[in-house]
Coordinates of C-alpha atoms in Angstrom, one line a residue:
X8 CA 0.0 0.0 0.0
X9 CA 1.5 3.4 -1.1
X10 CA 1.6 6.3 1.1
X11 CA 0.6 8.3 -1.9
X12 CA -2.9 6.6 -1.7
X13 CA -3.6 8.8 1.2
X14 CA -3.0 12.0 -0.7
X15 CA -5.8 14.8 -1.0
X16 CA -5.5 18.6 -1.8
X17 CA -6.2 20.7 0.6
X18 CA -6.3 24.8 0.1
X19 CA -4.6 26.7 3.0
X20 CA -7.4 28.8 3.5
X21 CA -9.4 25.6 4.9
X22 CA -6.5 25.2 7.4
X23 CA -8.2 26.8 11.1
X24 CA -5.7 29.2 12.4
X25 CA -7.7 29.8 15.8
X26 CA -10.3 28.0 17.6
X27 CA -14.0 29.1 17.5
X28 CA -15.2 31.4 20.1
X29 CA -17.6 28.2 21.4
X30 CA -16.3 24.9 21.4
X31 CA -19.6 23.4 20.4
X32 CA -19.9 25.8 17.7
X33 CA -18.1 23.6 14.7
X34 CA -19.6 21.5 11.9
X35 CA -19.9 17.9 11.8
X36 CA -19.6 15.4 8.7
X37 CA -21.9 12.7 10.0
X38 CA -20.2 9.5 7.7
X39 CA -22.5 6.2 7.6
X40 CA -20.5 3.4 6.9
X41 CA -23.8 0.8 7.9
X42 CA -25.3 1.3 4.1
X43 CA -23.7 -1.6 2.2
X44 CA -20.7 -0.8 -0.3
X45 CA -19.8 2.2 -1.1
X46 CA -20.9 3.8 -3.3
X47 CA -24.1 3.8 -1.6
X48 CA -22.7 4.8 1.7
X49 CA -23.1 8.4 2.6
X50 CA -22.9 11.0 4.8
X51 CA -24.6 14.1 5.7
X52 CA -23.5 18.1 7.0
X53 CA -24.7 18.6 10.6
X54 CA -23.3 20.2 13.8
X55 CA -21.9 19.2 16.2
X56 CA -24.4 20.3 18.8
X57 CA -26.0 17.2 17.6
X58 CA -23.2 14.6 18.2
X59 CA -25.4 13.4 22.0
X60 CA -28.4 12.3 19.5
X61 CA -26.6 10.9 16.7
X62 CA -25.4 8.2 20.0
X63 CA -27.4 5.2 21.1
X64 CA -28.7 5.2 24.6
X65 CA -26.7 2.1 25.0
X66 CA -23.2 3.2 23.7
X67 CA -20.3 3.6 25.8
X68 CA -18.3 6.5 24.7
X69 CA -14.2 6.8 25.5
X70 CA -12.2 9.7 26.0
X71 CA -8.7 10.1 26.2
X72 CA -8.7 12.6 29.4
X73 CA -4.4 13.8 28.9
X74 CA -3.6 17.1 29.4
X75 CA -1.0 18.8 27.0
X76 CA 2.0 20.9 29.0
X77 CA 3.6 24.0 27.7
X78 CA 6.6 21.4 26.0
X79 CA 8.1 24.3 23.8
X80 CA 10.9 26.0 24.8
X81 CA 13.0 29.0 23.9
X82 CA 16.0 29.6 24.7
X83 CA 19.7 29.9 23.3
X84 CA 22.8 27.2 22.6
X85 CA 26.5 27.4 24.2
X86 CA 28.0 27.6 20.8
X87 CA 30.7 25.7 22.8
X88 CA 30.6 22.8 20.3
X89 CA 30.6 24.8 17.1
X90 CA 33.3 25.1 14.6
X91 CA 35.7 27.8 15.4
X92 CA 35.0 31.7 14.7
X93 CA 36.0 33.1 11.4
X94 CA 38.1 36.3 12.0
X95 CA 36.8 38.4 9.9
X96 CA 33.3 37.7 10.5
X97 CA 32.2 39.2 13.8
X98 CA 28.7 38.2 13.6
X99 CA 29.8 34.5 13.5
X100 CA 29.2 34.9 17.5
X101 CA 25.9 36.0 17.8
X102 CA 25.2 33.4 15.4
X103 CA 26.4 30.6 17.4
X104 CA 25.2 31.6 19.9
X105 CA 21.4 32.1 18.5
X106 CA 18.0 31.2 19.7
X107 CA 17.1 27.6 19.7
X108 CA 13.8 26.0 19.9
X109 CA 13.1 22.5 21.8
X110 CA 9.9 20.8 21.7
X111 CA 10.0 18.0 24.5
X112 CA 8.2 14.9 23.0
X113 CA 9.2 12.4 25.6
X114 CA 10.7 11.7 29.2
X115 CA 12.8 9.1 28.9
X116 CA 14.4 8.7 32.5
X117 CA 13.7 10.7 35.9
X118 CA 17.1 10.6 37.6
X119 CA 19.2 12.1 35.5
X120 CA 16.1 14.0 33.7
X121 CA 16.4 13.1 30.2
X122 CA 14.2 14.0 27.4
X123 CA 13.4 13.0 24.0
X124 CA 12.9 16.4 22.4
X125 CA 12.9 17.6 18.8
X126 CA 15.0 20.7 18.1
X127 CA 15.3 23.7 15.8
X128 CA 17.7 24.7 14.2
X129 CA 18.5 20.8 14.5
X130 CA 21.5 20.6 12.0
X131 CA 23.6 23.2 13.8
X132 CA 23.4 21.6 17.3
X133 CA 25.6 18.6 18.5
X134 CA 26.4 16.5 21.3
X135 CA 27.7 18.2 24.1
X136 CA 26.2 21.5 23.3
X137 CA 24.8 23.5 26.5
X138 CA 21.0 25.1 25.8
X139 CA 20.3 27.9 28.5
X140 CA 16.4 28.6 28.7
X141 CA 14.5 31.7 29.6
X142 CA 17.3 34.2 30.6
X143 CA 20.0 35.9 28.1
X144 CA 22.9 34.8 30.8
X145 CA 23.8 30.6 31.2
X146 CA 24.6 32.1 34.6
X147 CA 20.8 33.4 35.3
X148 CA 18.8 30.7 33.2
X149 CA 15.6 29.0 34.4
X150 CA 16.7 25.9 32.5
X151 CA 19.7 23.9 31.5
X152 CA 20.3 21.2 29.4
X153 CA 23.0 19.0 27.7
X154 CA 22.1 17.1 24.3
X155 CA 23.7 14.0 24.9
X156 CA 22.4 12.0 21.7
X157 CA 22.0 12.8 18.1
X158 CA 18.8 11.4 16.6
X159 CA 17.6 11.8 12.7
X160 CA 15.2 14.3 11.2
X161 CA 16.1 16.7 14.1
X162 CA 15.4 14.5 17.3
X163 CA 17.9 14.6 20.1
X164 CA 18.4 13.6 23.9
X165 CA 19.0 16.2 26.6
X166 CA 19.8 15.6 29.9
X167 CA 18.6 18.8 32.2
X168 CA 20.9 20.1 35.1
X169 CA 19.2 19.4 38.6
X170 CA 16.1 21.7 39.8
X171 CA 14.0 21.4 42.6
X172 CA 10.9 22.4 40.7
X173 CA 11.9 21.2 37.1
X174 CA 7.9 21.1 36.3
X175 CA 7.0 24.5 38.0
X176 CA 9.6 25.9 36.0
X177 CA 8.4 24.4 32.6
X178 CA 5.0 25.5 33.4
X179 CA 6.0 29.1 33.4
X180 CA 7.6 29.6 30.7
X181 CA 7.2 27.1 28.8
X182 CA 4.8 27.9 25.1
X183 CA 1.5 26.0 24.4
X184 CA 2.9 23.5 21.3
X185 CA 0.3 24.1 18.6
X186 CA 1.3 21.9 15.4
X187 CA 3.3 23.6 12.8
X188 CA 0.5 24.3 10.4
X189 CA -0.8 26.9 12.7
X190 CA 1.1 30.3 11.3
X191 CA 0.8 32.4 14.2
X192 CA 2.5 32.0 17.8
X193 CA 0.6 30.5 20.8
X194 CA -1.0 33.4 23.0
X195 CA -2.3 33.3 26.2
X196 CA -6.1 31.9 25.3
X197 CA -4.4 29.4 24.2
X198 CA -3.4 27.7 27.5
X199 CA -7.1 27.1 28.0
X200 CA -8.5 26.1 24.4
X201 CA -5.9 23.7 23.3
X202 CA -7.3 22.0 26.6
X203 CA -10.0 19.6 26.3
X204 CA -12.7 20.5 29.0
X205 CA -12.5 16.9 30.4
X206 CA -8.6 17.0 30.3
X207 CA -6.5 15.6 34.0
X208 CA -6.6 18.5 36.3
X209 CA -3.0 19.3 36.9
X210 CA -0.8 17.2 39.8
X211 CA 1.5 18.8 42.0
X212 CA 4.4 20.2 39.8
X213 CA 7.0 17.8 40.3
X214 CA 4.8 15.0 39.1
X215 CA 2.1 16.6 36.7
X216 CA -1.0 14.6 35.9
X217 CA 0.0 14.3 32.1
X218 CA 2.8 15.4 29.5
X219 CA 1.2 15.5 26.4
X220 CA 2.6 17.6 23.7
X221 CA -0.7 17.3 21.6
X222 CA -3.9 17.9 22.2
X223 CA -6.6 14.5 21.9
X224 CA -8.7 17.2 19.2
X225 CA -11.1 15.9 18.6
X226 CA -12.1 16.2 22.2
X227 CA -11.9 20.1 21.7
X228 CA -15.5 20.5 20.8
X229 CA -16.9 18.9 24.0
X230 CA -18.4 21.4 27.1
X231 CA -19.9 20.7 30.4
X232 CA -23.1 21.3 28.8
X233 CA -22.6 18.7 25.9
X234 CA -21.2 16.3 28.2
X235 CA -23.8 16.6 30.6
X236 CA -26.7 15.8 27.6
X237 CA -24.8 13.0 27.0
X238 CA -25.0 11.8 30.5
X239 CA -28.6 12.7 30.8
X240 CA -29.6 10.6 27.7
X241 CA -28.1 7.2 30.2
X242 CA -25.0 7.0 28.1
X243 CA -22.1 5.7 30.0
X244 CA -18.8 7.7 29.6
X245 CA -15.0 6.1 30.4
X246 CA -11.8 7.8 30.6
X247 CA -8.5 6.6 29.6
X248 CA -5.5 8.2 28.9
X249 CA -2.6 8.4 25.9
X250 CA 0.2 10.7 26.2
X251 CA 0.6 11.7 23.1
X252 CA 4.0 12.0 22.0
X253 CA 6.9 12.8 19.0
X254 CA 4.9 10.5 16.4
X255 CA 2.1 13.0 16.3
X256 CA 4.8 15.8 14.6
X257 CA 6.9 12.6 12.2
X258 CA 5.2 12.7 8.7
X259 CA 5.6 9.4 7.4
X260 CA 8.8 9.4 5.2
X261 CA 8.5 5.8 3.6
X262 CA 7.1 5.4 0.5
X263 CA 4.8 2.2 1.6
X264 CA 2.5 2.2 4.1
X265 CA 3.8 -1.1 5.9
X266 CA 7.3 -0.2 5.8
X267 CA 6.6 3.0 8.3
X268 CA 7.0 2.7 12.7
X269 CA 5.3 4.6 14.9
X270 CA 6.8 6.3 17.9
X271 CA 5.6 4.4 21.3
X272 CA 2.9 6.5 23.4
X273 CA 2.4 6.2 27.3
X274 CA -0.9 4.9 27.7
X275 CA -3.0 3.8 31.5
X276 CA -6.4 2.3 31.2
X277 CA -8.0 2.4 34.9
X278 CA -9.7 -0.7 36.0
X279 CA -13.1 1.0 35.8
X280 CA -12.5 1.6 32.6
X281 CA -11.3 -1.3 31.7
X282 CA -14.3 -2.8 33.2
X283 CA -16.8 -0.9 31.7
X284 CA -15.2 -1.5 27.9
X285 CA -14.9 -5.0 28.6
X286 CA -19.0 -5.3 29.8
X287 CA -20.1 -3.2 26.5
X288 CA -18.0 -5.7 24.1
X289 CA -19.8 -8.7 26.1
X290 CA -23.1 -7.2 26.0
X291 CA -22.6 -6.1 22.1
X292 CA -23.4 -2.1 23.0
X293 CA -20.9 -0.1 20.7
X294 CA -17.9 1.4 22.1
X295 CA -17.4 5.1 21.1
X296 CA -14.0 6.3 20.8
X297 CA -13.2 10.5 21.1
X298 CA -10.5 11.0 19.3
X299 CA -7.5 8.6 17.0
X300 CA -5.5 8.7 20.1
X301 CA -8.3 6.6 22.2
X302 CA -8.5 3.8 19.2
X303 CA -4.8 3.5 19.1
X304 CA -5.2 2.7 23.6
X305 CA -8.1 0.6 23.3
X306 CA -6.6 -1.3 20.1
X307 CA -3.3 -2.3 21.9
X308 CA -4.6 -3.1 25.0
X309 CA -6.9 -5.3 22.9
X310 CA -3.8 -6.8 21.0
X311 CA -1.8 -7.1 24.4
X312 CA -4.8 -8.9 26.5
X313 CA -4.8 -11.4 23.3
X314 CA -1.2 -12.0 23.6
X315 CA -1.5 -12.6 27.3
X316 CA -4.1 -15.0 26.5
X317 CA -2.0 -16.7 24.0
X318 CA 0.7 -17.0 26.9
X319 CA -2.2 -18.6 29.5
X320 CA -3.2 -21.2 26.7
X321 CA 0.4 -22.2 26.3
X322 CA 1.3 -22.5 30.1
X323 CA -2.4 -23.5 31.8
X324 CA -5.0 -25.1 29.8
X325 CA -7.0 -24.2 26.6
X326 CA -9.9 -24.0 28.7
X327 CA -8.3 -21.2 31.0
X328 CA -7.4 -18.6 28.3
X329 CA -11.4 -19.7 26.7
X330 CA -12.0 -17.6 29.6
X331 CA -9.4 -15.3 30.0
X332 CA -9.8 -14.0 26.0
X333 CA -11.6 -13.0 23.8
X334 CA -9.6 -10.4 21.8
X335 CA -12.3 -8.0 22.5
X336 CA -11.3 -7.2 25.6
X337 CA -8.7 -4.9 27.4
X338 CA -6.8 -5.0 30.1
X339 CA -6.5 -2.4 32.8
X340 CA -2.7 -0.9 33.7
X341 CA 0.1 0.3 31.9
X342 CA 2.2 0.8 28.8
X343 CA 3.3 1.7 25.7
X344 CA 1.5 1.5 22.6
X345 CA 2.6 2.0 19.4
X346 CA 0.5 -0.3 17.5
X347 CA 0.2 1.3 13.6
X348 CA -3.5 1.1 12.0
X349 CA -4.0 1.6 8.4
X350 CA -6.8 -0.8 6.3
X351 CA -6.7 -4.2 6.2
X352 CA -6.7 -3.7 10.6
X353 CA -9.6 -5.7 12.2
X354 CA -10.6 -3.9 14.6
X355 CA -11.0 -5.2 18.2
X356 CA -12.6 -2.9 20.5
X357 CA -14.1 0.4 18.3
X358 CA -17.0 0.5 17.0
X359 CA -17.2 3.8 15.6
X360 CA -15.3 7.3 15.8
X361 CA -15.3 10.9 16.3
X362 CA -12.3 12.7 15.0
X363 CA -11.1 16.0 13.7
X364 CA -9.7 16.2 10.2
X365 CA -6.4 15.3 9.5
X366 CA -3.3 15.7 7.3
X367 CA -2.9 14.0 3.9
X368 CA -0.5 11.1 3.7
X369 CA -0.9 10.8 7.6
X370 CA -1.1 8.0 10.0
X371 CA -3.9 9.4 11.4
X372 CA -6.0 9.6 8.1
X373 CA -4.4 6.1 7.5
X374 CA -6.4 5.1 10.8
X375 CA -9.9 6.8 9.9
X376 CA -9.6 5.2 6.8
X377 CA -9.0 1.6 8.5
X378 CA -12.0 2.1 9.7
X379 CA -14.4 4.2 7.6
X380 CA -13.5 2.4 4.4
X381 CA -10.6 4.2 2.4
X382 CA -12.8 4.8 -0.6
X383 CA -15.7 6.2 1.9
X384 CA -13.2 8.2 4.0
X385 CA -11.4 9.7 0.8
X386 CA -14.4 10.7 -0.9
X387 CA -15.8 12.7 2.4
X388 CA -12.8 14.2 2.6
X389 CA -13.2 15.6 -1.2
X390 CA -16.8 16.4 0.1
X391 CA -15.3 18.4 2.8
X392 CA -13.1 20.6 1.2
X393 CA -15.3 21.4 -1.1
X394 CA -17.9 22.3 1.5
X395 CA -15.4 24.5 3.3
X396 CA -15.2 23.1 6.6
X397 CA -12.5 23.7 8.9
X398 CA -9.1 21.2 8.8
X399 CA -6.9 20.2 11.7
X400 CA -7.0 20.7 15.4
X401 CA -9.0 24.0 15.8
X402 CA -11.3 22.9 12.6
X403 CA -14.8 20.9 12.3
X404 CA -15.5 17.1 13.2
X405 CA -16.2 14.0 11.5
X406 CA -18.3 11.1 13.4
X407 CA -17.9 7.4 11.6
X408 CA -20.5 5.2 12.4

C-alpha cells in the first residue's frame, strides 16, 4: 500500500488558524459506513451540537482525558561545540550563539532528567552543546540542558541540570505546542483552548498529571453542557489516557505504508474503565472512541490482552485462556503502545469514531480510513473541502458510524 494513496488537496485557507469562540460551535460530517458498499454509503452536514443524539442510549463512549503541558521551549545554545569563529566575520558569535527552539516529546528517565525532544535549528546543534532557557545569561537561566544524543530528522536527547521544581519551572515559561500548520504563535487563550474541557486537572508540579505535547482534538469540541446531555440521555462515559507524543509531529517518510514505525505512546487504562469496555463488548453495545488517540489505547490493549491470552493457553490449559480472551477485551494498567493502524486492521474494541480532520499522507488519516473504508473516508474528505469546513486541530469534526 502506497503512502501516496492517502493524498488529497487541501487549500490553506481551509487550514483553522484559531479555535472558535464556542467549542460546540463547529460543523460535523456525520459518515455512515452501515449502508452496504460504497458507493451507496453516505454522509450528511450537521453540527456538532448534535453529536449526544446521533449516539445510542446504550453506547459507551471513550475519552482520552491527557492534558497537554507547555513542552516548547526558547532559549539559546552554548556555541561551545561549534566550529571555530572566522576572524573576519564578527557576527559568527551571535550566530552561534542564536535562539534555539526545543519541543520535549518524551521523558525518557527521571534521575538524570532526560528527554526526548525535537529541536530547531536541528542541523547546527551537537552533542555536548549547553541550551540555556528563559534568561540571556547561562549564569541566570531557568533551564539547562545537555544534548547528549544525536537522533535523525532533528530529534535529540537532553539531559537537564538538577532543579528542585523542574515542572513549576516548565509551566512558566514554557509555550503552548500548537502543530506547525498553525502560522501564528501561541497566545495566552491558548493555555485554556488547546485543553479539552475533560482533560487531567493538573498534579503537584513535580509529578504533573499528564505530559502530552498534543492535544486528543477531537475532544476540543466537547463542554460541560454537551457532556452533561450526553449523561442525561443514560450513556455511559470512560476515561483513559494516551500521552501523546513525538509520532504526532513525524510525517511518514517511507514510500509504503507497511514499511513506516510509529513512535511508542504512554498509555494507563484504569480498572473502571477497563471494566466498563470490557462489559459493552460482552453485552454487544458499541464502544465510542473520542479522538485517534483513544483507538490507538483501546486497540493495543486489545492486542496485548490477546497475547497474554496466548501465553495462558500455552502455560495453563486451553480452557483457562477460553475464559481469560476473547480479543475484545482490554486489560486495565500500563504501557506503551505504538501499535500502527491503516486498512486491512480488524478492529478489536471500536466500534465507531469521532475525529477531527487530519493531514494527507498521515497516519492518522491512514487510521480513519481503517475504519471508515478508504474509498468512503477519501471521498468525504473531497466532500469536505469542497464544503469548506474547517481542517486540523481547531477545525470541524467528522463522526464514523
Amino acid at each position: 500500500m502506497l503512502v501516496s494513496d492517502f493524498h488529497y488537496d487541501l487549500p490553506p485557507e481551509r487550514i483553522a488558524q484559531e479555535p472558535l469562540a464556542d467549542r460546540a460551535g463547529s460543523r460535523l460530517l456525520h459518515v455512515n459506513r452501515l449502508n452496504g458498499a460504497w458507493p451507496r454509503q453516505s454522509w450528511q452536514d450537521r453540527k456538532f451540537r448534535e453529536f449526544p443524539d446521533l449516539l445510542r442510549p446504550d453506547d459507551l463512549l471513550v475519552l482520552n482525558n491527557t492534558r497537554v503541558f507547555p513542552a516548547r521551549l526558547y532559549g539559546h545554545r552554548s556555541g561551545q561545540r561549534a566550529q571555530p569563529l572566522r576572524p573576519h566575520n564578527p557576527a559568527d558569535r551571535d550566530f552561534l550563539r542564536g535562539q534555539v527552539e526545543v519541543l520535549l516529546t518524551r521523558q525518557l528517565a527521571d534521575d538524570p532528567n532526560e528527554w526526548e525532544c525535537l529541536v530547531r535549528p536541528g542541523r547546527k546543534i551537537g552533542i555536548g552543546e549547553k541550551l540555556y532557557f528563559d534568561k540571556p545569561s547561562e549564569n541566570d537561566s531557568e533551564l539547562e540542558a545537555e544534548v547528549t544524543e544525536r537522533g535523525s530528522f532533528g530529534e535529540r536527547r537532553i539531559r537537564f541540570a538538577p532543579v528542585p521544581d523542574f515542572f513549576a519551572r516548565v509551566e512558566r515559561i514554557g509555550h503552548v505546542p500548537l502543530p506547525p500548520y498553525i502560522d501564528r504563535g501561541d497566545r495566552a487563550a491558548d493555555r485554556e483552548r488547546y485543553q479539552t474541557v475533560y482533560a487531567q486537572t493538573p498534579g503537584s508540579m513535580e509529578r504533573p498529571a499528564a505530559r502530552s505535547v498534543a492535544a486528543p482534538t477531537a475532544g476540543l469540541h466537547f463542554t460541560p453542557a454537551i457532556l452533561q446531555q450526553i449523561r442525561a440521555r443514560g450513556i455511559k462515559i470512560a476515561e483513559i489516557t494516551l500521552h501523546i507524543g513525538l509520532g504526532t509531529f513525524q510525517p511518514v517518510r517511507t514510500e509504503k505504508v507497511e514499511d513506516h514505525k510509529l513512535h511508542r505512546e504512554q498509555y494507563e487504562i484504569p480498572a473502571e474503565a477497563a471494566q466498563a469496555i470490557n462489559r459493552a463488548k460482552a453485552e454487544g453495545r458499541r464502544v465510542v472512541a473520542v479522538g485517534t488517540t483513544t483507538v490507538r489505547t483501546l486497540e493495543y490493549a486489545a492486542l496485548f490482552a490477546g497475547k497474554l491470552a496466548e501465553k495462558l493457553a500455552e502455560k495453563f490449559a486451553a480452557k483457562l485462556a477460553a475464559e481469560r480472551t476473547g480479543e475484545n477485551r482490554v486489560e486495565a494498567g500500563r504501557g506503551e503502545a505504538d501499535v500502527f493502524i491503516y486498512p486491512g486492521y480488524r478492529f478489536r474494541i471500536v466500534d465507531a469514531l469521532l475525529t477531527n480532520f487530519h493531514l494527507p499522507q498521515s497516519t492518522l488519516l491512514m487510521l480513519v480510513c481503517a475504519l471508515g473504508g478508504k474509498e468512503l473516508v477519501m471521498a468525504a474528505y473531497r466532500h469536505a473541502v469542497k464544503a469548506e469546513y474547517r481542517f486540523y486541530s481547531y477545525g470541524d469534526c467528522m463522526f464514523i458510524e
